[in-house]
Coordinates of C-alpha atoms and ligand atoms in Angstrom, one line a residue:
M1 CA 97.5 -81.7 -24.1
D2 CA 95.1 -82.0 -27.2
T3 CA 91.7 -80.9 -27.7
I4 CA 89.3 -83.5 -26.3
K5 CA 86.2 -83.9 -28.5
S6 CA 82.6 -84.0 -27.0
I7 CA 79.2 -84.6 -27.9
G8 CA 79.4 -82.4 -31.0
Y9 CA 82.0 -79.6 -29.4
P10 CA 85.6 -79.4 -28.2
I11 CA 87.3 -79.0 -25.3
Y12 CA 90.2 -76.7 -25.2
F13 CA 93.3 -77.1 -23.1
S14 CA 96.2 -75.4 -24.9
D15 CA 96.0 -71.9 -25.5
S16 CA 92.5 -72.0 -24.7
L17 CA 91.9 -68.1 -24.2
G18 CA 93.7 -67.9 -27.8
Q19 CA 91.5 -70.6 -28.9
L20 CA 88.4 -68.6 -27.3
A21 CA 89.5 -65.3 -29.2
N22 CA 89.3 -67.5 -32.7
F23 CA 86.3 -68.9 -32.0
I24 CA 84.6 -65.7 -31.4
K25 CA 86.6 -64.3 -34.5
Q26 CA 85.7 -66.9 -36.8
S27 CA 81.8 -66.6 -35.6
K28 CA 78.6 -65.1 -36.9
Y29 CA 77.5 -64.2 -33.4
S30 CA 75.4 -60.8 -33.3
R31 CA 76.3 -59.9 -29.8
F32 CA 78.3 -61.4 -26.7
F33 CA 77.5 -61.6 -23.2
I34 CA 80.0 -62.5 -20.6
L35 CA 78.5 -63.6 -17.6
T36 CA 80.7 -63.6 -14.1
D37 CA 80.0 -63.4 -10.9
E38 CA 81.7 -61.2 -8.5
N39 CA 85.1 -62.9 -7.8
T40 CA 85.3 -63.9 -11.7
G41 CA 84.5 -60.5 -12.6
K42 CA 87.8 -59.4 -10.4
H43 CA 90.4 -62.3 -10.9
C44 CA 89.4 -63.9 -14.2
L45 CA 87.9 -61.0 -16.5
P46 CA 91.1 -59.0 -16.9
L47 CA 92.7 -61.9 -18.4
L48 CA 90.2 -62.3 -20.9
N49 CA 89.6 -58.8 -21.5
E50 CA 93.1 -58.8 -22.4
K51 CA 92.5 -61.7 -24.9
L52 CA 89.8 -60.5 -26.4
A53 CA 91.3 -56.8 -26.6
G54 CA 89.4 -54.7 -29.6
M55 CA 86.7 -57.1 -30.2
E56 CA 83.3 -55.2 -30.2
N57 CA 79.6 -56.0 -29.3
F58 CA 80.7 -57.2 -25.5
D59 CA 78.1 -56.6 -22.8
L60 CA 78.3 -58.2 -18.9
I61 CA 76.4 -59.5 -16.8
E62 CA 77.6 -60.4 -13.1
I63 CA 75.8 -62.2 -10.2
N64 CA 76.6 -62.6 -6.9
A65 CA 79.2 -65.3 -5.8
G66 CA 77.7 -68.3 -4.3
E67 CA 75.0 -71.0 -4.9
E68 CA 72.4 -68.6 -3.7
S69 CA 72.6 -67.0 -6.9
K70 CA 71.6 -70.7 -8.8
D71 CA 68.3 -69.9 -8.2
I72 CA 65.3 -68.5 -10.4
D73 CA 65.3 -64.7 -9.5
F74 CA 69.0 -64.6 -10.5
C75 CA 68.1 -66.3 -13.7
I76 CA 64.9 -63.9 -14.0
G77 CA 67.7 -61.0 -13.6
V78 CA 69.9 -62.7 -16.1
W79 CA 67.2 -63.1 -18.6
K80 CA 66.0 -59.4 -18.1
M81 CA 69.5 -58.1 -18.7
L82 CA 69.8 -60.2 -21.9
I83 CA 66.3 -58.4 -22.9
D84 CA 67.3 -54.7 -21.9
F85 CA 70.7 -55.2 -23.2
G86 CA 68.9 -56.2 -26.9
A87 CA 69.9 -60.2 -26.9
D88 CA 69.0 -61.7 -30.2
R89 CA 68.7 -65.3 -30.9
Q90 CA 72.3 -65.3 -32.9
S91 CA 73.6 -64.1 -29.4
L92 CA 76.6 -65.9 -27.6
M93 CA 76.6 -66.4 -23.7
I94 CA 80.3 -66.5 -22.1
N95 CA 80.4 -68.4 -19.0
L96 CA 83.4 -67.1 -17.5
G97 CA 82.9 -69.0 -13.8
G98 CA 82.6 -71.8 -11.8
G99 CA 79.9 -74.4 -11.8
V100 CA 77.6 -71.9 -10.4
V101 CA 77.8 -69.4 -13.2
S102 CA 78.2 -72.3 -15.6
D103 CA 74.8 -74.4 -14.4
L104 CA 72.9 -71.0 -14.2
G105 CA 74.2 -69.2 -17.3
G106 CA 73.4 -72.5 -19.5
F107 CA 70.0 -72.9 -18.2
A108 CA 69.5 -68.9 -18.9
A109 CA 71.1 -69.2 -22.4
S110 CA 69.3 -72.7 -22.8
T111 CA 65.8 -71.5 -22.4
F112 CA 66.3 -67.6 -23.5
K113 CA 64.3 -67.4 -26.8
R114 CA 63.9 -71.0 -26.7
G115 CA 67.9 -71.2 -26.7
I116 CA 70.9 -69.2 -27.6
D117 CA 74.6 -70.8 -27.9
F118 CA 76.6 -70.7 -25.0
V119 CA 80.3 -71.6 -24.1
H120 CA 81.9 -72.3 -20.4
V121 CA 85.4 -70.9 -19.6
P122 CA 85.6 -72.8 -16.2
T123 CA 87.6 -70.8 -13.5
T124 CA 87.2 -73.5 -10.5
L125 CA 88.6 -76.8 -10.3
L126 CA 85.2 -78.3 -10.1
S127 CA 84.0 -76.5 -13.0
Q128 CA 86.9 -77.6 -15.3
V129 CA 86.8 -81.5 -14.1
D130 CA 83.2 -81.7 -14.0
A131 CA 80.7 -78.9 -14.4
S132 CA 81.5 -77.8 -17.7
V133 CA 81.6 -81.1 -19.4
G134 CA 78.3 -82.9 -19.8
G135 CA 75.5 -80.5 -20.9
K136 CA 73.6 -80.4 -17.7
T137 CA 72.4 -77.0 -16.8
G138 CA 70.1 -75.7 -14.1
I139 CA 69.0 -74.2 -10.8
D140 CA 68.0 -75.3 -7.4
I141 CA 64.5 -74.4 -5.9
D142 CA 64.5 -74.0 -1.8
S143 CA 68.1 -75.6 -1.5
I144 CA 66.8 -78.6 -3.7
K145 CA 69.5 -78.8 -5.9
N146 CA 69.5 -78.7 -9.7
I147 CA 65.8 -79.6 -9.7
I148 CA 65.3 -77.7 -12.8
G149 CA 67.4 -78.0 -15.9
T150 CA 68.1 -78.9 -19.1
F151 CA 70.6 -81.2 -20.9
T152 CA 72.1 -78.7 -23.4
Q153 CA 75.5 -78.9 -24.5
P154 CA 77.8 -76.1 -24.9
K155 CA 79.3 -75.0 -28.0
A156 CA 82.6 -75.3 -26.8
V157 CA 84.7 -75.5 -23.3
F158 CA 87.8 -73.3 -22.6
I159 CA 89.7 -74.7 -20.2
E160 CA 92.5 -72.3 -18.7
Y161 CA 94.6 -73.7 -15.9
D162 CA 96.2 -70.1 -14.9
F163 CA 92.7 -69.3 -13.6
L164 CA 93.2 -71.7 -10.6
K165 CA 95.8 -69.4 -9.5
T166 CA 93.8 -67.2 -7.5
L167 CA 91.2 -70.2 -6.3
P168 CA 91.4 -70.6 -2.3
A169 CA 92.7 -73.8 -1.3
R170 CA 89.3 -75.2 0.1
Q171 CA 87.9 -74.7 -3.6
I172 CA 91.0 -76.7 -4.8
L173 CA 89.7 -79.6 -2.3
S174 CA 86.3 -79.2 -3.6
G175 CA 87.1 -80.1 -7.3
L176 CA 89.6 -82.5 -6.1
A177 CA 86.6 -84.8 -4.5
E178 CA 85.5 -85.3 -8.1
M179 CA 88.8 -86.0 -9.4
L180 CA 89.0 -88.9 -7.0
K181 CA 85.6 -90.0 -7.6
H182 CA 86.7 -90.4 -11.3
G183 CA 89.6 -92.8 -9.9
L184 CA 87.1 -94.2 -7.9
I185 CA 84.7 -95.4 -10.4
C186 CA 86.3 -96.1 -13.5
D187 CA 90.4 -96.0 -13.6
S188 CA 92.6 -97.6 -10.6
G189 CA 95.6 -96.5 -12.2
Y190 CA 94.6 -92.6 -11.9
W191 CA 93.3 -93.4 -8.5
S192 CA 97.0 -94.7 -7.7
L193 CA 98.5 -91.5 -9.9
L194 CA 96.2 -89.3 -7.6
K195 CA 97.5 -90.8 -4.5
A196 CA 101.2 -90.6 -5.4
S197 CA 100.6 -86.6 -6.3
D198 CA 100.6 -83.3 -4.3
L199 CA 96.7 -82.9 -4.2
K200 CA 96.8 -79.5 -2.6
K201 CA 97.6 -78.1 -6.2
P202 CA 96.7 -80.6 -8.6
A203 CA 99.1 -81.0 -12.1
P204 CA 97.3 -79.9 -15.5
E205 CA 97.6 -83.4 -16.4
L206 CA 96.0 -84.6 -13.6
V207 CA 92.8 -81.8 -14.6
Y208 CA 93.4 -83.3 -18.1
Y209 CA 92.8 -87.2 -17.1
S210 CA 89.6 -86.5 -15.2
V211 CA 88.2 -84.4 -18.2
E212 CA 88.7 -87.2 -20.6
I213 CA 87.1 -89.6 -18.2
K214 CA 84.2 -87.9 -17.3
N215 CA 83.7 -86.7 -21.1
K216 CA 84.3 -90.3 -21.7
V217 CA 81.0 -91.3 -19.5
V218 CA 79.2 -88.5 -21.3
I219 CA 79.5 -89.6 -24.6
E220 CA 78.5 -92.8 -24.3
D221 CA 75.4 -92.0 -21.9
P222 CA 74.3 -88.2 -22.5
K223 CA 70.8 -88.6 -20.5
E224 CA 71.9 -90.4 -17.7
M225 CA 70.1 -93.7 -18.5
G226 CA 72.4 -95.9 -17.8
I227 CA 76.6 -95.6 -17.3
R228 CA 76.6 -91.9 -16.4
K229 CA 74.8 -92.6 -13.3
S230 CA 78.6 -93.8 -11.9
L231 CA 79.2 -90.1 -11.8
N232 CA 76.6 -90.3 -8.9
F233 CA 79.1 -92.3 -6.6
G234 CA 79.2 -90.3 -3.2
H235 CA 76.3 -87.9 -4.5
T236 CA 73.3 -89.7 -2.8
V237 CA 74.6 -89.2 0.9
G238 CA 76.8 -86.2 -0.3
H239 CA 73.8 -84.1 -1.7
A240 CA 71.7 -84.8 1.4
V241 CA 74.7 -83.5 3.7
E242 CA 75.4 -80.6 1.2
T243 CA 71.5 -79.5 1.4
Y244 CA 71.7 -79.6 5.1
S245 CA 74.7 -77.8 5.5
L246 CA 73.5 -74.8 3.3
L247 CA 70.3 -74.7 5.3
N248 CA 72.5 -74.8 8.7
D249 CA 75.9 -73.2 8.4
G250 CA 75.0 -70.3 7.1
G251 CA 78.8 -68.6 5.7
K252 CA 80.3 -71.8 6.7
A253 CA 78.3 -74.2 4.4
L254 CA 80.0 -76.9 3.2
S255 CA 81.3 -76.7 -0.2
H256 CA 80.0 -79.4 -3.2
G257 CA 83.0 -81.4 -2.9
E258 CA 83.5 -81.6 0.7
A259 CA 80.1 -83.0 0.8
V260 CA 80.9 -85.6 -1.7
A261 CA 84.0 -86.4 0.3
I262 CA 81.7 -87.5 3.2
G263 CA 79.2 -89.3 0.7
M264 CA 81.9 -91.0 -1.2
I265 CA 83.2 -92.3 2.7
C266 CA 79.6 -93.5 3.3
E267 CA 79.0 -94.9 0.0
S268 CA 82.4 -97.1 0.2
F269 CA 81.0 -98.2 3.3
L270 CA 77.8 -99.4 1.7
S271 CA 80.2 -100.5 -1.3
H272 CA 81.5 -102.9 1.2
K273 CA 78.6 -103.9 2.5
K274 CA 76.5 -104.8 -0.2
A275 CA 78.8 -104.4 -3.5
G276 CA 81.6 -106.6 -2.8
L277 CA 84.1 -103.7 -2.1
S278 CA 87.0 -105.3 0.1
A279 CA 87.7 -104.1 3.6
D280 CA 91.0 -103.0 2.4
E281 CA 90.2 -101.1 -0.3
L282 CA 87.3 -99.2 2.1
E283 CA 90.4 -98.6 4.6
E284 CA 92.5 -97.3 1.8
I285 CA 89.5 -94.7 0.6
V286 CA 89.0 -93.8 4.0
N287 CA 92.7 -92.7 4.7
V288 CA 92.9 -90.5 1.6
I289 CA 89.9 -88.9 1.9
S290 CA 90.0 -88.2 5.8
G291 CA 93.7 -87.2 5.3
L292 CA 92.7 -84.4 3.3
Y293 CA 89.2 -83.2 4.4
P294 CA 88.4 -81.6 7.5
K295 CA 85.8 -83.8 9.5
Y296 CA 82.1 -82.5 9.7
S297 CA 80.1 -83.2 12.8
I298 CA 77.2 -85.3 11.9
S299 CA 75.0 -86.1 14.9
E300 CA 72.3 -88.7 15.2
D301 CA 69.5 -86.3 15.6
I302 CA 69.9 -84.9 12.1
F303 CA 70.1 -88.4 10.4
A304 CA 66.2 -88.5 9.9
E305 CA 66.5 -85.2 8.3
L306 CA 69.3 -86.1 5.9
Y307 CA 67.2 -89.2 4.9
T308 CA 64.6 -87.1 3.9
Y309 CA 66.7 -85.1 1.4
M310 CA 67.9 -88.3 -0.1
Q311 CA 64.2 -89.4 -1.0
K312 CA 64.0 -86.0 -2.7
D313 CA 67.1 -87.2 -5.0
K314 CA 66.3 -87.1 -8.7
K315 CA 68.0 -90.3 -9.1
N316 CA 65.2 -92.7 -7.0
Q317 CA 62.7 -94.6 -8.6
N318 CA 59.6 -96.0 -7.0
G319 CA 60.6 -94.1 -4.0
K320 CA 63.6 -96.1 -3.5
I321 CA 66.9 -94.8 -2.8
N322 CA 69.2 -95.7 -5.4
C323 CA 73.3 -95.4 -5.0
T324 CA 76.0 -96.3 -7.1
L325 CA 78.5 -98.0 -5.4
L326 CA 82.1 -99.8 -6.0
T327 CA 82.6 -103.5 -6.4
Q328 CA 86.5 -102.4 -6.5
I329 CA 88.4 -99.4 -6.9
G330 CA 88.2 -98.4 -10.8
Q331 CA 85.1 -100.2 -10.7
Y332 CA 81.4 -99.0 -10.2
S333 CA 77.8 -100.8 -10.1
I334 CA 74.7 -98.8 -10.4
D335 CA 71.2 -99.3 -9.0
H336 CA 71.7 -100.4 -5.6
V337 CA 68.7 -99.5 -3.5
C338 CA 69.6 -98.9 -0.2
T339 CA 67.3 -99.1 3.0
E340 CA 66.8 -96.2 5.5
D341 CA 68.8 -98.4 8.3
E342 CA 71.6 -99.1 6.0
L343 CA 72.2 -95.6 5.1
Y344 CA 72.1 -94.6 8.7
E345 CA 74.5 -97.4 9.4
S346 CA 76.8 -95.8 6.6
L347 CA 76.5 -92.1 8.5
K348 CA 77.4 -94.0 11.8
Y349 CA 80.5 -95.1 10.2
Y350 CA 81.4 -91.8 9.4
T351 CA 81.0 -90.5 12.5
K352 CA 83.2 -93.0 14.0
I353 CA 86.5 -92.3 11.5
Q354 CA 89.3 -90.6 13.1
Y355 CA 90.3 -87.6 11.1
A356 CA 93.5 -85.2 11.1
T357 CA 91.2 -82.0 11.1
F358 CA 88.1 -80.7 12.4
R359 CA 85.8 -78.2 10.9
Ligands
NAD1 P1 81.5 -71.8 -7.7 O1 80.9 -71.4 -8.7 O2 80.1 -71.3 -6.4 O3 82.7 -71.3 -7.4 C1 83.2 -71.5 -6.2 C2 83.6 -70.1 -5.5 O4 84.9 -69.7 -6.4 C3 82.8 -68.8 -5.8 O5 83.0 -68.2 -4.7 C4 83.5 -68.4 -6.9 O6 83.1 -66.8 -7.2 C5 85.0 -68.7 -6.7 N1 85.8 -68.7 -8.0 C6 85.6 -68.9 -9.1 N2 86.6 -68.8 -9.5 C7 87.3 -68.5 -9.0 C8 88.7 -68.1 -9.4 N3 89.5 -68.4 -10.7 N4 89.7 -67.3 -8.3 C9 89.1 -66.9 -7.3 N5 87.9 -67.3 -6.9 C10 87.0 -67.7 -8.0 O7 81.1 -73.3 -7.2 P2 81.8 -74.4 -8.0 O8 82.1 -75.6 -6.8 O9 82.7 -74.5 -9.2 O10 80.5 -75.2 -9.0 C11 79.5 -75.7 -7.9 C12 78.4 -75.7 -8.7 O11 78.5 -76.8 -9.9 C13 76.9 -76.4 -7.7 O12 76.1 -75.7 -8.2 C14 77.0 -77.9 -8.4 O13 75.7 -78.1 -8.4 C15 77.4 -77.6 -10.0 N6 77.9 -78.7 -10.7 C16 77.4 -78.8 -11.9 C17 77.6 -80.3 -12.8 C18 77.0 -80.4 -13.7 O14 77.4 -81.3 -14.7 N7 76.5 -79.2 -14.9 C19 78.5 -81.0 -12.2 C20 79.0 -80.6 -10.8 C21 78.8 -79.6 -10.1
ZN2 ZN1 79.5 -83.3 -8.0

């Protein structure tokens, strides 16, 4: 699998940790900081340490695992550790973890001393196919996701498929939602390939194709002025359901991808109503998603609360809720204003679907 060129930086797939060791050896950085969470510190750091054996000037910063760490308090914690360790502007931050580590680490690095360099070593499927590519960094405030952040590109991304071996099945499903989205928005051939694959354990080639798709989109539109909005398919409703679940389900909260899977069903329904997606393709999408993910219970009592979260979405303009929809599988269409009633109808549609399993 060839190295993919992104916006001024490479994304490595083959011998990627060896490539990281070369990158470090050939660089002029004064210091290196590896950011992990408690799980990647345990499962992924040993392999990284093996590859970087004998190298000096490394310090470790560890955060708690989970979305709760993607906030300003943990960010201040990271900044303070950098200060305590004596980080200068020639330091490099190595983000070893999932999307929480790459978003928080990227944000902390992009603002520390007006910006130090960072690289991502993504360790979840979701961060490999999505969060590590495209230069969005950020933190949450009061469960409003990614409300503070920067567009800052990493210096390189190193994708090591082997890290997925220790990833729990639910986290694989979480990343898979973004891969399904990539097929749905811009590549019907890839969607067909996914449908025919063992999706409980997506093969390395599928990870690679997804990164190629995401990368193509962000290269064309780095600051989300147009085509990058295609990546928001499933995310208007998805983010609202995710926020609700984070606030109400405690340790059993939905993962990002599980919420996006729900969002993709609702927004496929809206695509059928408003953007020309055929009834057959709507059914096909619903069958694939409902066959993979457990059903989440959404009672009508919470529709209004979900709607208030949708109103806070960054993608809205003039207070109107703006969705990316599908005209057919493999073809997206941006800037569809959806009314409160339409969004409620899509949630009702979700509640009526028969699923194989329930949470
Ligand atoms: P995450 O970083 O919380 O990782 C999920 C869980 O897996 C955590 O408990 C983590 O400790 C654990 N883990 C990570 N790697 C592991 C491994 N190899 N083995 C065992 N356990 C491992 O979550 P995520 O799903 O990777 O990312 C979600 C975050 O990414 C959200 O905050 C979302 O907003 C963000 N995101 C950002 C972008 C972007 O463009 N910047 C895109 C999509 C998502
Ligand atoms: Zn997403």
